[in-house]
Coordinates of C-alpha atoms in Angstrom, one line a residue:
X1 CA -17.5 101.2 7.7
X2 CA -19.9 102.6 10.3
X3 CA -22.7 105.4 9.6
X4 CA -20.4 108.4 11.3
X5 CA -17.7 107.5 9.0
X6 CA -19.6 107.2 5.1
X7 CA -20.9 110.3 6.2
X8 CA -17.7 112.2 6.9
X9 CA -17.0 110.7 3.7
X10 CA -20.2 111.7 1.9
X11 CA -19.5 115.1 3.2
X12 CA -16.3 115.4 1.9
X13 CA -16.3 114.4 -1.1
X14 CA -19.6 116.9 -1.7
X15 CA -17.4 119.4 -0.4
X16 CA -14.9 118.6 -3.3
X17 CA -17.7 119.0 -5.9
X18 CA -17.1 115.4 -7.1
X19 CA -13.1 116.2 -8.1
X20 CA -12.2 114.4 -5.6
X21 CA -12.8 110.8 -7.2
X22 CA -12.8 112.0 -10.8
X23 CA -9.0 113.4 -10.2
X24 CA -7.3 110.2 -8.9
X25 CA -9.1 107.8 -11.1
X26 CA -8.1 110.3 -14.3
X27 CA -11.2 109.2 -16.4
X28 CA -13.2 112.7 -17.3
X29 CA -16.7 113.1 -16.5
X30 CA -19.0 114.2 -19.0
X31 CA -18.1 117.6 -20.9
X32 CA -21.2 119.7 -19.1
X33 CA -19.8 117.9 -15.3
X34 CA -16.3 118.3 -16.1
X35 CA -15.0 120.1 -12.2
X36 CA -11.4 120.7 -11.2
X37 CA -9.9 119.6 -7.9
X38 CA -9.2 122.8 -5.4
X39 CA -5.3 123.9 -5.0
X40 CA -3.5 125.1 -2.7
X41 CA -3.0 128.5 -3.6
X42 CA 1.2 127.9 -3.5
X43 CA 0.2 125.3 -6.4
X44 CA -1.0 127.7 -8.4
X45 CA -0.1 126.8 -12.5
X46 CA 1.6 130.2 -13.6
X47 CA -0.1 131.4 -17.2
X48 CA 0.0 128.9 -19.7
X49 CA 2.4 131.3 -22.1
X50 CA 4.7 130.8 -19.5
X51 CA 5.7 127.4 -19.9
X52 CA 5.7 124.4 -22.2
X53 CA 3.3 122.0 -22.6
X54 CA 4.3 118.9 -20.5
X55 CA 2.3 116.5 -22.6
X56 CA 1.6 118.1 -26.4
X57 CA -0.5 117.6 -28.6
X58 CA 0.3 114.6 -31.2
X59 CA 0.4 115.0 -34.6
X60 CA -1.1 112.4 -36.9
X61 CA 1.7 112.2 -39.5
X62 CA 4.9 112.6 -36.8
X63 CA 6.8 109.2 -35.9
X64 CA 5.0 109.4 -32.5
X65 CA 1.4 109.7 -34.0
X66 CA 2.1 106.6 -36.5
X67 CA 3.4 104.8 -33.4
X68 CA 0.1 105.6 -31.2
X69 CA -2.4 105.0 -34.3
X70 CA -3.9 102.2 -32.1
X71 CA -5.0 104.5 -28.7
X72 CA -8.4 106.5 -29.3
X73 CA -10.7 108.0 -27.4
X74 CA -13.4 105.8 -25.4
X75 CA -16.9 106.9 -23.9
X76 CA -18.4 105.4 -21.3
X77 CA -21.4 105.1 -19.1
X78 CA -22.8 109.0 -19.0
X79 CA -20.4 110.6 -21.5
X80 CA -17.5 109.8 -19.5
X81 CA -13.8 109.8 -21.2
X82 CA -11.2 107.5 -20.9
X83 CA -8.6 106.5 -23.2
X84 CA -8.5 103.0 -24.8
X85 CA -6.2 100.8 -27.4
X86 CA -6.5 98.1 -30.0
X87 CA -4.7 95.2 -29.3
X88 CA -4.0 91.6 -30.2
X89 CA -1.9 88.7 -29.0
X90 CA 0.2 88.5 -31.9
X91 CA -0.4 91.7 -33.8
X92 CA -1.7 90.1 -37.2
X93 CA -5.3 88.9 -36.7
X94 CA -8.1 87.2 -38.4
X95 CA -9.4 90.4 -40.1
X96 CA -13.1 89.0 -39.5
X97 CA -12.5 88.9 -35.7
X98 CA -14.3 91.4 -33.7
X99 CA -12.0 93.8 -32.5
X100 CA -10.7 94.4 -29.0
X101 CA -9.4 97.4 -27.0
X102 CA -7.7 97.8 -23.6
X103 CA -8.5 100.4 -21.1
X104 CA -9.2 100.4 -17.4
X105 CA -11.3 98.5 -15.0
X106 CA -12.9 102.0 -14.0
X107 CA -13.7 103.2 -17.0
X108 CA -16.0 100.7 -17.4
X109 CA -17.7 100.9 -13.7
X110 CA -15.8 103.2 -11.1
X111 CA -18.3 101.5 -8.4
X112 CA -16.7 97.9 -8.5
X113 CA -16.0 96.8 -5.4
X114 CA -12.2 95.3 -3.5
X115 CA -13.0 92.1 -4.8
X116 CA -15.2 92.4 -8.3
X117 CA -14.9 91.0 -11.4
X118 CA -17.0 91.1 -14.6
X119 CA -16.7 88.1 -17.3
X120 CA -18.2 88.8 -20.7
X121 CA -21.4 91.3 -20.1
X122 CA -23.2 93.4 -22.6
X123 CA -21.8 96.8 -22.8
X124 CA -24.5 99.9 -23.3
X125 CA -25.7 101.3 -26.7
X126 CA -23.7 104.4 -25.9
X127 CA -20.3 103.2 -25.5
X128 CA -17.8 104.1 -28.8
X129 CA -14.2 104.1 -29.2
X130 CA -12.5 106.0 -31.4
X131 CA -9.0 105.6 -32.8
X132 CA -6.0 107.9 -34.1
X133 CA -7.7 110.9 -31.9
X134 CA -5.6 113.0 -33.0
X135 CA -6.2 116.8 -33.2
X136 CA -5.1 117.5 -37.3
X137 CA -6.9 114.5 -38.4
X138 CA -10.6 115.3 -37.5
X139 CA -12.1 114.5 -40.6
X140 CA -11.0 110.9 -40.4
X141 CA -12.6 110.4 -36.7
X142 CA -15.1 107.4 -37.1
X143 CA -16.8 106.1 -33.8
X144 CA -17.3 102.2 -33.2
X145 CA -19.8 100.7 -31.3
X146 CA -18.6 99.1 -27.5
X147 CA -20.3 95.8 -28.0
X148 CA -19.7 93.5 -24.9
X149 CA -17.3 93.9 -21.6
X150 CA -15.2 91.1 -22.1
X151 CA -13.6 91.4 -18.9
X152 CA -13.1 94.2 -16.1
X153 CA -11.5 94.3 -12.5
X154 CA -10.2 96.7 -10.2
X155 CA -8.7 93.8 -7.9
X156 CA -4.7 93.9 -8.3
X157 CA -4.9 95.7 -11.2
X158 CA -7.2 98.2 -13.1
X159 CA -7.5 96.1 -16.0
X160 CA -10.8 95.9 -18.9
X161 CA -10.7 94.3 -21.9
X162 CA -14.0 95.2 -24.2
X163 CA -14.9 93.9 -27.7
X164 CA -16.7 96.6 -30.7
X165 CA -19.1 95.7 -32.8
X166 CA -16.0 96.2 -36.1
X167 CA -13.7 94.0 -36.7
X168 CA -10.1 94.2 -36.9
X169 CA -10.5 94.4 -40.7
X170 CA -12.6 97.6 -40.5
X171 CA -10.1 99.1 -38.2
X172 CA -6.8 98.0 -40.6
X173 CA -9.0 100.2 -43.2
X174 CA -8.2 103.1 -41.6
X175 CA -4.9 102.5 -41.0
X176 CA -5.5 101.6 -37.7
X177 CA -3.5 98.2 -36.4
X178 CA -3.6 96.5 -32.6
X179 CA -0.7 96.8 -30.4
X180 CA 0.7 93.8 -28.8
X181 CA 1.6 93.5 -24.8
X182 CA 4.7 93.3 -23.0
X183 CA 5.1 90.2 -21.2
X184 CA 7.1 92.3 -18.6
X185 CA 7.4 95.3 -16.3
X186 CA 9.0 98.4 -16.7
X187 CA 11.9 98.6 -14.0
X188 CA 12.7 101.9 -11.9
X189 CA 14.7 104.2 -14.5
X190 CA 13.1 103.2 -17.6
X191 CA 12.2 105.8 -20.0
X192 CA 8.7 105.3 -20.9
X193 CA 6.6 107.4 -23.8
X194 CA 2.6 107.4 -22.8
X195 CA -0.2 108.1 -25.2
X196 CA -3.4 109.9 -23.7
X197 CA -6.0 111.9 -24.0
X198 CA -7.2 114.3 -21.7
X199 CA -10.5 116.3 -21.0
X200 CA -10.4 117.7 -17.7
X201 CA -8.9 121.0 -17.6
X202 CA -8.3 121.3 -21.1
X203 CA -9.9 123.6 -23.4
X204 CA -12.5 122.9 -26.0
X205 CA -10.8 121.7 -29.6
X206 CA -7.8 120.4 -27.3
X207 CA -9.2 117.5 -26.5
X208 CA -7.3 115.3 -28.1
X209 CA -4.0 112.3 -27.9
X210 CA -0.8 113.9 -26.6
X211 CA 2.4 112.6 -25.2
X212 CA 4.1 112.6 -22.0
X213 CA 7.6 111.8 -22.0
X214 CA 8.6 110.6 -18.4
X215 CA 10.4 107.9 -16.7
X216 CA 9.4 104.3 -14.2
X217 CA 10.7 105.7 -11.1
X218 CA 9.5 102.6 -8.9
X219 CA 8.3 99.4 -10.2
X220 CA 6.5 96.6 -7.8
X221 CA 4.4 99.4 -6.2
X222 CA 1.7 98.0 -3.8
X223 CA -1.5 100.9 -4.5
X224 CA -4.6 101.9 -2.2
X225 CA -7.0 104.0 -3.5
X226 CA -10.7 104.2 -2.0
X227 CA -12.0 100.5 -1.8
X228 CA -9.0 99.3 -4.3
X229 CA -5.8 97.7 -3.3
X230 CA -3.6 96.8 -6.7
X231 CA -0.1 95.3 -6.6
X232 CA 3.2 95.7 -9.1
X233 CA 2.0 99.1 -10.3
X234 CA 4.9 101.3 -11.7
X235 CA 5.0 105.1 -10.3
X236 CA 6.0 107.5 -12.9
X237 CA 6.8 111.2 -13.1
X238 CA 4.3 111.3 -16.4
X239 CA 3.1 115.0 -16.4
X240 CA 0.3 117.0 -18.2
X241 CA -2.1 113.9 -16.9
X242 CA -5.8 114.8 -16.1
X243 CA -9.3 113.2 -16.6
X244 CA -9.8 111.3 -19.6
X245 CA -6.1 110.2 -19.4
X246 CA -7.6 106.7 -17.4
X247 CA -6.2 103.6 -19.8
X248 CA -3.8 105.8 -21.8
X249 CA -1.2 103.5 -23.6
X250 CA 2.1 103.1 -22.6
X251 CA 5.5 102.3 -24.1
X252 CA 8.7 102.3 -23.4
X253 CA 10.9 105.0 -24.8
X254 CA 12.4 102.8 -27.6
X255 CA 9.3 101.5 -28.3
X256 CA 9.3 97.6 -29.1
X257 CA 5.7 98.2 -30.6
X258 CA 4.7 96.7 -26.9
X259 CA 2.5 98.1 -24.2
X260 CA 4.0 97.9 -21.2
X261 CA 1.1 99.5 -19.0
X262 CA -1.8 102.0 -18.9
X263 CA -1.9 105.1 -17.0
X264 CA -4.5 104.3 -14.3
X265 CA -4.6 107.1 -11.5
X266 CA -2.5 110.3 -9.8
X267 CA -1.9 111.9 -6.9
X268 CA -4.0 115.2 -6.8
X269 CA -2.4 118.2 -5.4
X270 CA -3.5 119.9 -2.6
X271 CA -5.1 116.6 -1.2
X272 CA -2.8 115.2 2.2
X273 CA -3.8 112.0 3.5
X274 CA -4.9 108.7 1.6
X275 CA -7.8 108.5 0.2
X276 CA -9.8 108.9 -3.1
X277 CA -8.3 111.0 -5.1
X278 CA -5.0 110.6 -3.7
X279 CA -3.6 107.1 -3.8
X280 CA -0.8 105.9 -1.3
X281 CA 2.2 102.9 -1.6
X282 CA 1.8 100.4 0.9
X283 CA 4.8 99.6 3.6
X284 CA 5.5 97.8 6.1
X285 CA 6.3 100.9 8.1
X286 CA 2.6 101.8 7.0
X287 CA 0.8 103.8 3.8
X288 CA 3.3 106.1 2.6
X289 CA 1.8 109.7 0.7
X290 CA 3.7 110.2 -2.7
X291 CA 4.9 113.4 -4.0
X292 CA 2.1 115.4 -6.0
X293 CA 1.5 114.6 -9.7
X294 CA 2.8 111.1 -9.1
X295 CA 1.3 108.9 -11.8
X296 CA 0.5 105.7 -11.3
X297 CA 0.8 103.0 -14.4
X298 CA -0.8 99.7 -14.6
X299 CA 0.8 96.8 -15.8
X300 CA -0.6 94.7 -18.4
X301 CA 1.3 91.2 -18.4
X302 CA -1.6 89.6 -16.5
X303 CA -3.2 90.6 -19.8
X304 CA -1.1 89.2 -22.5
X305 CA -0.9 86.1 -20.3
X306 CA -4.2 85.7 -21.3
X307 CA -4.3 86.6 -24.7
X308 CA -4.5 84.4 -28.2
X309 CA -4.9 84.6 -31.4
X310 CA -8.3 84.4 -30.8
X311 CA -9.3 86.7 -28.2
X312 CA -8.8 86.6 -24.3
X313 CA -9.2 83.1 -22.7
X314 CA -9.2 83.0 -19.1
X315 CA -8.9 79.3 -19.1
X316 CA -5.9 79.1 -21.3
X317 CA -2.7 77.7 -19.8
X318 CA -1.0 80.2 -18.0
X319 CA -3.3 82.6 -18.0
X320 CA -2.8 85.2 -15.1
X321 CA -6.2 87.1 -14.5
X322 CA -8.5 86.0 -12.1
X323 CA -12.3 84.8 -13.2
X324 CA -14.2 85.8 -10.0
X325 CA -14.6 82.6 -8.5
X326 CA -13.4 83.6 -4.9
X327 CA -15.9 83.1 -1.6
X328 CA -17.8 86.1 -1.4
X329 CA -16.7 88.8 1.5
X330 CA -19.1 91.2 2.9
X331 CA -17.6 94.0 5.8
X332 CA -14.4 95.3 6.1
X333 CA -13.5 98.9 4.8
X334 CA -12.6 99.9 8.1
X335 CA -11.7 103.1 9.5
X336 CA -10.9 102.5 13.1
X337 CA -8.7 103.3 16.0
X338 CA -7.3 100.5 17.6
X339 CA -9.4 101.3 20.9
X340 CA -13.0 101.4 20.6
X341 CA -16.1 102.3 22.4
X342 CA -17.0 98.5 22.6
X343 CA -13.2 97.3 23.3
X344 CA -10.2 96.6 21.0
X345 CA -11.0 97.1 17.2
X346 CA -12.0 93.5 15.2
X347 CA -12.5 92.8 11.4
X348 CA -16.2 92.6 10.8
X349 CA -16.5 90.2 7.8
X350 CA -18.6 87.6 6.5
X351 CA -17.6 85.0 4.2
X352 CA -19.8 83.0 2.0
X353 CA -19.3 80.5 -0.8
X354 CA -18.3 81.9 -4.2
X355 CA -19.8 81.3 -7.4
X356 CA -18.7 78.2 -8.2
X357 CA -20.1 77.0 -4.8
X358 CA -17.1 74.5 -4.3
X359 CA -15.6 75.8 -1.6
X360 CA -16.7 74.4 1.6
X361 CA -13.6 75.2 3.7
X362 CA -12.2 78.8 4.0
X363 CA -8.8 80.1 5.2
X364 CA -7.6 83.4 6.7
X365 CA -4.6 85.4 7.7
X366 CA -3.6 88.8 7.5
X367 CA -0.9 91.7 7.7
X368 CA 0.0 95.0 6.4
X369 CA -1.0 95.8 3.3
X370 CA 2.0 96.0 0.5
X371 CA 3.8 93.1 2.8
X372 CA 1.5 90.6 3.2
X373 CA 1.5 88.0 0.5
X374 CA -1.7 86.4 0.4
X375 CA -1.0 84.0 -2.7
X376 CA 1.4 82.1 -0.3
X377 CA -0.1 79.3 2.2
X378 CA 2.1 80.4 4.8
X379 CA 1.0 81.9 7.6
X380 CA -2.8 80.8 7.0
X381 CA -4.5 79.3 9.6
X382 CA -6.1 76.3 9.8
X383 CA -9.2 75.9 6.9
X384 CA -12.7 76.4 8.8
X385 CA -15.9 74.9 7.5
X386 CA -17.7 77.6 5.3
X387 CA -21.6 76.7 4.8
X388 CA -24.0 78.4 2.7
X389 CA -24.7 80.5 5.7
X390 CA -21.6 81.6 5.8
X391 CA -18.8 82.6 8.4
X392 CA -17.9 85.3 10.5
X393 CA -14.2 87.0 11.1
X394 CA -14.0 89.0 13.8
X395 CA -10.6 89.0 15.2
X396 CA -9.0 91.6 17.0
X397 CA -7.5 93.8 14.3
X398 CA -3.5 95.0 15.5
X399 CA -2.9 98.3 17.1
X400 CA -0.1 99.6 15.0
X401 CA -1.6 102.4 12.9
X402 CA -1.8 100.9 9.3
X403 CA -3.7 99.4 6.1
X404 CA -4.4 96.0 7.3
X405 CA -5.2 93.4 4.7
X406 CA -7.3 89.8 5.3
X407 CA -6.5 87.4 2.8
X408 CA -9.4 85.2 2.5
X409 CA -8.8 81.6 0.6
X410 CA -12.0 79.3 0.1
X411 CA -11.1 75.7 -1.1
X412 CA -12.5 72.0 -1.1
X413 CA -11.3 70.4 2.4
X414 CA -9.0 71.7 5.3
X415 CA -6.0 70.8 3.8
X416 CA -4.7 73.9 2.3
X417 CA -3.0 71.7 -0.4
X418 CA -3.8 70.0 -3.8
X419 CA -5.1 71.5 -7.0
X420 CA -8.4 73.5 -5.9
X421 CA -6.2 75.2 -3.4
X422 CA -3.4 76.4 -5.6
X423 CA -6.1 78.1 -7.5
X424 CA -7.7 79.4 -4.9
X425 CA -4.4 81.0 -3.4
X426 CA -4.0 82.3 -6.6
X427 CA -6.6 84.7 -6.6
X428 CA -8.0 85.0 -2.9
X429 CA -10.6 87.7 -1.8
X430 CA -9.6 90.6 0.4
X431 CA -11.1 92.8 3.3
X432 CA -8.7 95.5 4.6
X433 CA -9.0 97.7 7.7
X434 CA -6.9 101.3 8.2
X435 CA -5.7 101.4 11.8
X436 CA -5.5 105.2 12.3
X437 CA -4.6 106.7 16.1
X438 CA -3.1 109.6 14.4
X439 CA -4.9 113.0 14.9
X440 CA -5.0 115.2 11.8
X441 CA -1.8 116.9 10.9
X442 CA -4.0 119.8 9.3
X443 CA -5.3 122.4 12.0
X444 CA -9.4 123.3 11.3
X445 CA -9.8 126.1 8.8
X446 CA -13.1 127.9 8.1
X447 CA -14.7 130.3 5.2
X448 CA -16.9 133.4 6.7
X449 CA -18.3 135.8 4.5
X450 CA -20.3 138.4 5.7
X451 CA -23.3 139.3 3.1
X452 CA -26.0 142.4 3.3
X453 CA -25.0 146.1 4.7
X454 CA -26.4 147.5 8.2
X455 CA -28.7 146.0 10.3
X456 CA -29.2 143.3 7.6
X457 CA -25.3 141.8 7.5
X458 CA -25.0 138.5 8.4
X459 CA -21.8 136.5 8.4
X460 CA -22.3 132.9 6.6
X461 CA -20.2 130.7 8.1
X462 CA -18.6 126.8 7.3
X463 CA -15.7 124.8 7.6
X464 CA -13.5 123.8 5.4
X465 CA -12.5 120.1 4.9
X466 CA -9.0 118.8 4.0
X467 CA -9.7 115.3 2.4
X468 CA -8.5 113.7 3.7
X469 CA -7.3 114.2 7.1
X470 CA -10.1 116.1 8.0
X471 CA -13.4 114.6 6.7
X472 CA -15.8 115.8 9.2
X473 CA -16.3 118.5 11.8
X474 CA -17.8 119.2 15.2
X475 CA -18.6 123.1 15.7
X476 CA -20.3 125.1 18.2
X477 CA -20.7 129.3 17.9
X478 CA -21.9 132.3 20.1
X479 CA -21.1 135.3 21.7
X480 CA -17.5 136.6 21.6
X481 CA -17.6 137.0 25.5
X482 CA -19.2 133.8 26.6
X483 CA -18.1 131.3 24.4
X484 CA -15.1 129.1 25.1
X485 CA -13.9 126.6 22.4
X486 CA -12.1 124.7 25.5
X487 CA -15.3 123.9 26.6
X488 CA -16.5 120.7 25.1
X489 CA -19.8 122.0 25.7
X490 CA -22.5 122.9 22.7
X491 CA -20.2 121.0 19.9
X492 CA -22.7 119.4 17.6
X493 CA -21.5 117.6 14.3
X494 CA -21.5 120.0 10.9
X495 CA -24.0 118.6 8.7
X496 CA -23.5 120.7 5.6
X497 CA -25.6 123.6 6.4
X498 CA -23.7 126.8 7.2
X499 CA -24.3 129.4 10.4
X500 CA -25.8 132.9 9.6
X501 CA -24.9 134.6 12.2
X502 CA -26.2 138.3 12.2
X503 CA -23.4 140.8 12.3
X504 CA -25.0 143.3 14.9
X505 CA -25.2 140.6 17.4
X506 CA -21.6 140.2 17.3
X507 CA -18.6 140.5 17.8
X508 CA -19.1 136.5 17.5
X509 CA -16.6 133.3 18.3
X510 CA -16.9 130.3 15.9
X511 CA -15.5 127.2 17.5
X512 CA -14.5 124.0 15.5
X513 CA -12.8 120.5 15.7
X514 CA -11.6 118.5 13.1
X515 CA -11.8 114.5 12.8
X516 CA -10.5 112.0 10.3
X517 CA -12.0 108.8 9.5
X518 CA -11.2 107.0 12.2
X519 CA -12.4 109.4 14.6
X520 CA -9.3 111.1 15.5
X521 CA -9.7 115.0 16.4
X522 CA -7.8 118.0 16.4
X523 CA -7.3 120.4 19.2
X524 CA -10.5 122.9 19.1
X525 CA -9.7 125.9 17.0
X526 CA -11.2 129.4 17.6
X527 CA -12.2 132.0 15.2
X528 CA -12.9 135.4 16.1
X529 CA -15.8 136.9 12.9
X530 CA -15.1 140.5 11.8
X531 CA -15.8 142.4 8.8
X532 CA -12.1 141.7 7.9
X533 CA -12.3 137.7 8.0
X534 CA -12.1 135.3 10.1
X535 CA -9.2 135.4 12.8
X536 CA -7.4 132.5 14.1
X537 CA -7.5 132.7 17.9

């Protein structure tokens, strides 16, 4: 990603105070930093009295509550809220076993990369869970220490898996007993019952589990969001799902006593494009927006692949999750046209030797994201020596606008077959590229406000972006009379700081163009400043 680009970014994502990130990923931020996405004003909620509750409170004593005794909440790095639940393999542990609780990968580190992976870390001092959060039972809360991340990833799914400090005796003292995991996925249709607990947007003293009831209505969803790509997520219609929702347990309506997922992410509202905050499904045709609200599940098979009755073994037979033990990639991340100042458009990666250092050959191919299969050996190409230097891939990337995805494979000769390389295919590493030709679809908006009376009135003057199609702006102002948007003359990139343009040495023209992420612009748009507003031209 070059400098132009994580700047648009940067500057987009300031101009969304922070909501952009913290509204797709639904984990809450701390109570003090808890901001709300913008809307659209059509997507205006009407007043609360006006209509039901699409996720209500639980009570601690109804069917449902007994059922979801296991989910609590869970606090993170900075206060951050997520929602996590006790589990076991079996459901009837050692009672002197540590105990250990299921959320997502982000709760435990939004920042992981495409390709991370975290095996059996200390967790902070700070980190607690608590269980049957529910709001008529507050007396009973009892925090437990986080004591170690057993394992986290945000590569194919948004998985952790984290041990407290109590055992599963001191939980079964309060009632409180583990869940067990499906072993499958919820298909399109299913009705499915999921256990959460919100912060953002909700009030003080409402803080606290509620249910959505909702329906799978896709299964096998391929999922970009940011730097992530996961595979077989389910998309839901699960309402009333906000920040602190992240890892919130989830059933199937008849509820077996199995989790079949955890509520991972949504599509924010008033957001069009892909990007954080608003995650996209993966076709061949290309990235494909969903409808607003869609919420996004992850499945947790992979999971109870791995589980026994003592703990989570990534070396057991069978066992699904990948350790981390890919070659390294560097680059990638792309935003690009296909046509570039320097020629056609290439991957820019850099392979080097994972940590288990045994891969001295890697393997490559590629296709569109949500269709290629990089776990297959067909289509790679021919194993190239990989060094402790390392190797560069710097193909020519395709022209069709889409998500891109390199599947990268290290093994132990240039064979592609055997043992080491099954394994490896199992869990490759990944670079992806967006191919984007497309100008915005949003035309340039701006805000002008015009501040002080008389000779001292100044109109203040920015542009508004629209992550995220338009994540950066070029914008040139001046005399009414003299000023020509047309003219590609004067533009300068907006770097955050707003004109203040004095009102008596108007009547004034405010010229901008939008661009996306790949550099793609919009058709200059000109705005004539009055007292009234701003005036499209």
């Amino acid at each position: 990603m070059n400098s132009a680009v994580r700047t648009r970014i940067r500057a987009a994502l300031a101009a969304c105070a922070s909501g952009c990130v913290a509204t797709g990923l639904i984990w809450g931020a701390a109570p003090a930093q808890a901001v709300q996405p913008p809307r659209a004003a059509s997507l205006q909620a009407p007043p609360a009295a006006a209509v039901a509750e699409p996720a209500p409170l639980l009570d601690a004593g109804s069917p449902d509550g007994q059922r979801f005794r296991a989910s609590g909440r869970l606090v993170g790095g900075g206060g951050t809220t997520c929602t996590a639940t006790l589990v076991h393999a079996t459901g009837k542990p050692d009672p002197g076993a540590k105990a250990l609780v299921l959320s997502n990968g982000h709760c435990v580190d939004d920042a992981m990369g495409t390709n991370d992976v975290v095996v059996d870390k200390a967790a902070p001092a700070d980190w607690s869970y608590t269980p049957a959060y529910f709001h008529d039972n507050v007396a009973e809360h009892r925090k437990f220490s986080v004591e170690r991340v057993v394992y986290a990833t945000m590569k194919d799914i948004d998985v952790s898996v984290l041990q407290l400090s109590a055992t599963y005796g001191d939980l079964a003292r309060l009632d409180v007993t583990p869940r067990t995991l499906a072993t499958g996925r919820p298909t399109a249709g299913t009705a499915l019952r999921a256990a959460h607990a919100p912060t953002d947007g909700v009030e003080d003293g409402r803080r606290f589990l509620r249910l959505s009831r909702c329906e799978a209505t896709a299964s096998g969803v391929a999922l970009h969001e940011n730097t992530w790509l996961w595979k077989g997520s389910t998309r839901t219609d699960c309402l009333g799902i906000s920040g602190g929702s992240s890892g919130g347990a989830v059933t199937t309506a008849d509820d077996t006593g199995r989790l079949v997922g955890m509520l991972n992410t949504i599509a924010t509202p008033g957001y069009p494009g892909c990007g954080p905050g608003r995650p996209c499904e993966g076709e061949a045709k290309g990235l494909i927006v969903p409808e607003d609200n869609a919420a996004y599940v992850t499945p947790v098979d992979d999971v109870a692949s791995c589980l026994d009755a003592k703990g989570l073994r990534l070396r057991k037979k069978g066992c699904r999750l990948d350790r981390g033990e890919q070659a390294k990639v560097t680059g990638g991340g792309l935003y690009t046209q296909s046509t570039t100042a320097d020629g056609p458009a290439r991957w820019d990666v850099h392979v080097t030797p994972g940590t288990t250092g045994n891969g001295t050959h890697v393997a490559f191919k590629s296709g569109p994201f949500g269709v290629v299969d990089c776990t297959r050996p067909e289509g790679y190409a021919k194993p190239r020596r990989l060094t402790g230097a390392g190797v560069d891939h710097k193909e020519v990337l395709p022209k069709k606008d889409n998500l891109h995805v390199l599947c990268v494979a290290a093994g132990p000769d240039g064979t592609l077959k055997g043992a080491a390389w099954a394994a490896s295919l199992a869990h490759p590493a990944y670079a992806y590229a967006r191919v984007d030709n497309t100008a915005p679809t949003i035309a340039p908006t701006i805000d002008s406000r015009l501040f002080g009376e008389g000779e001292d009135a100044s109109y203040r003057v920015s542009p508004v972006y629209a992550p995220w199609e338009i994540t950066g702006y070029k914008v040139k102002y001046g005399p009414r009379a003299t000023t020509d948007c047309a003219d590609a003359a004067g533009y300068r990139f907006y770097l955050g700081i707003p004109a203040s343009l004095k009102a008596v040495e108007g009547p004034w023209t405010y010229c901008a163009i939008g661009y996306d992420n790949a550099g793609n612009a919009t058709p200059p748009a000109t705005f004539a400043l009055s007292p009234e507003g701003a005036r499209g031209a």
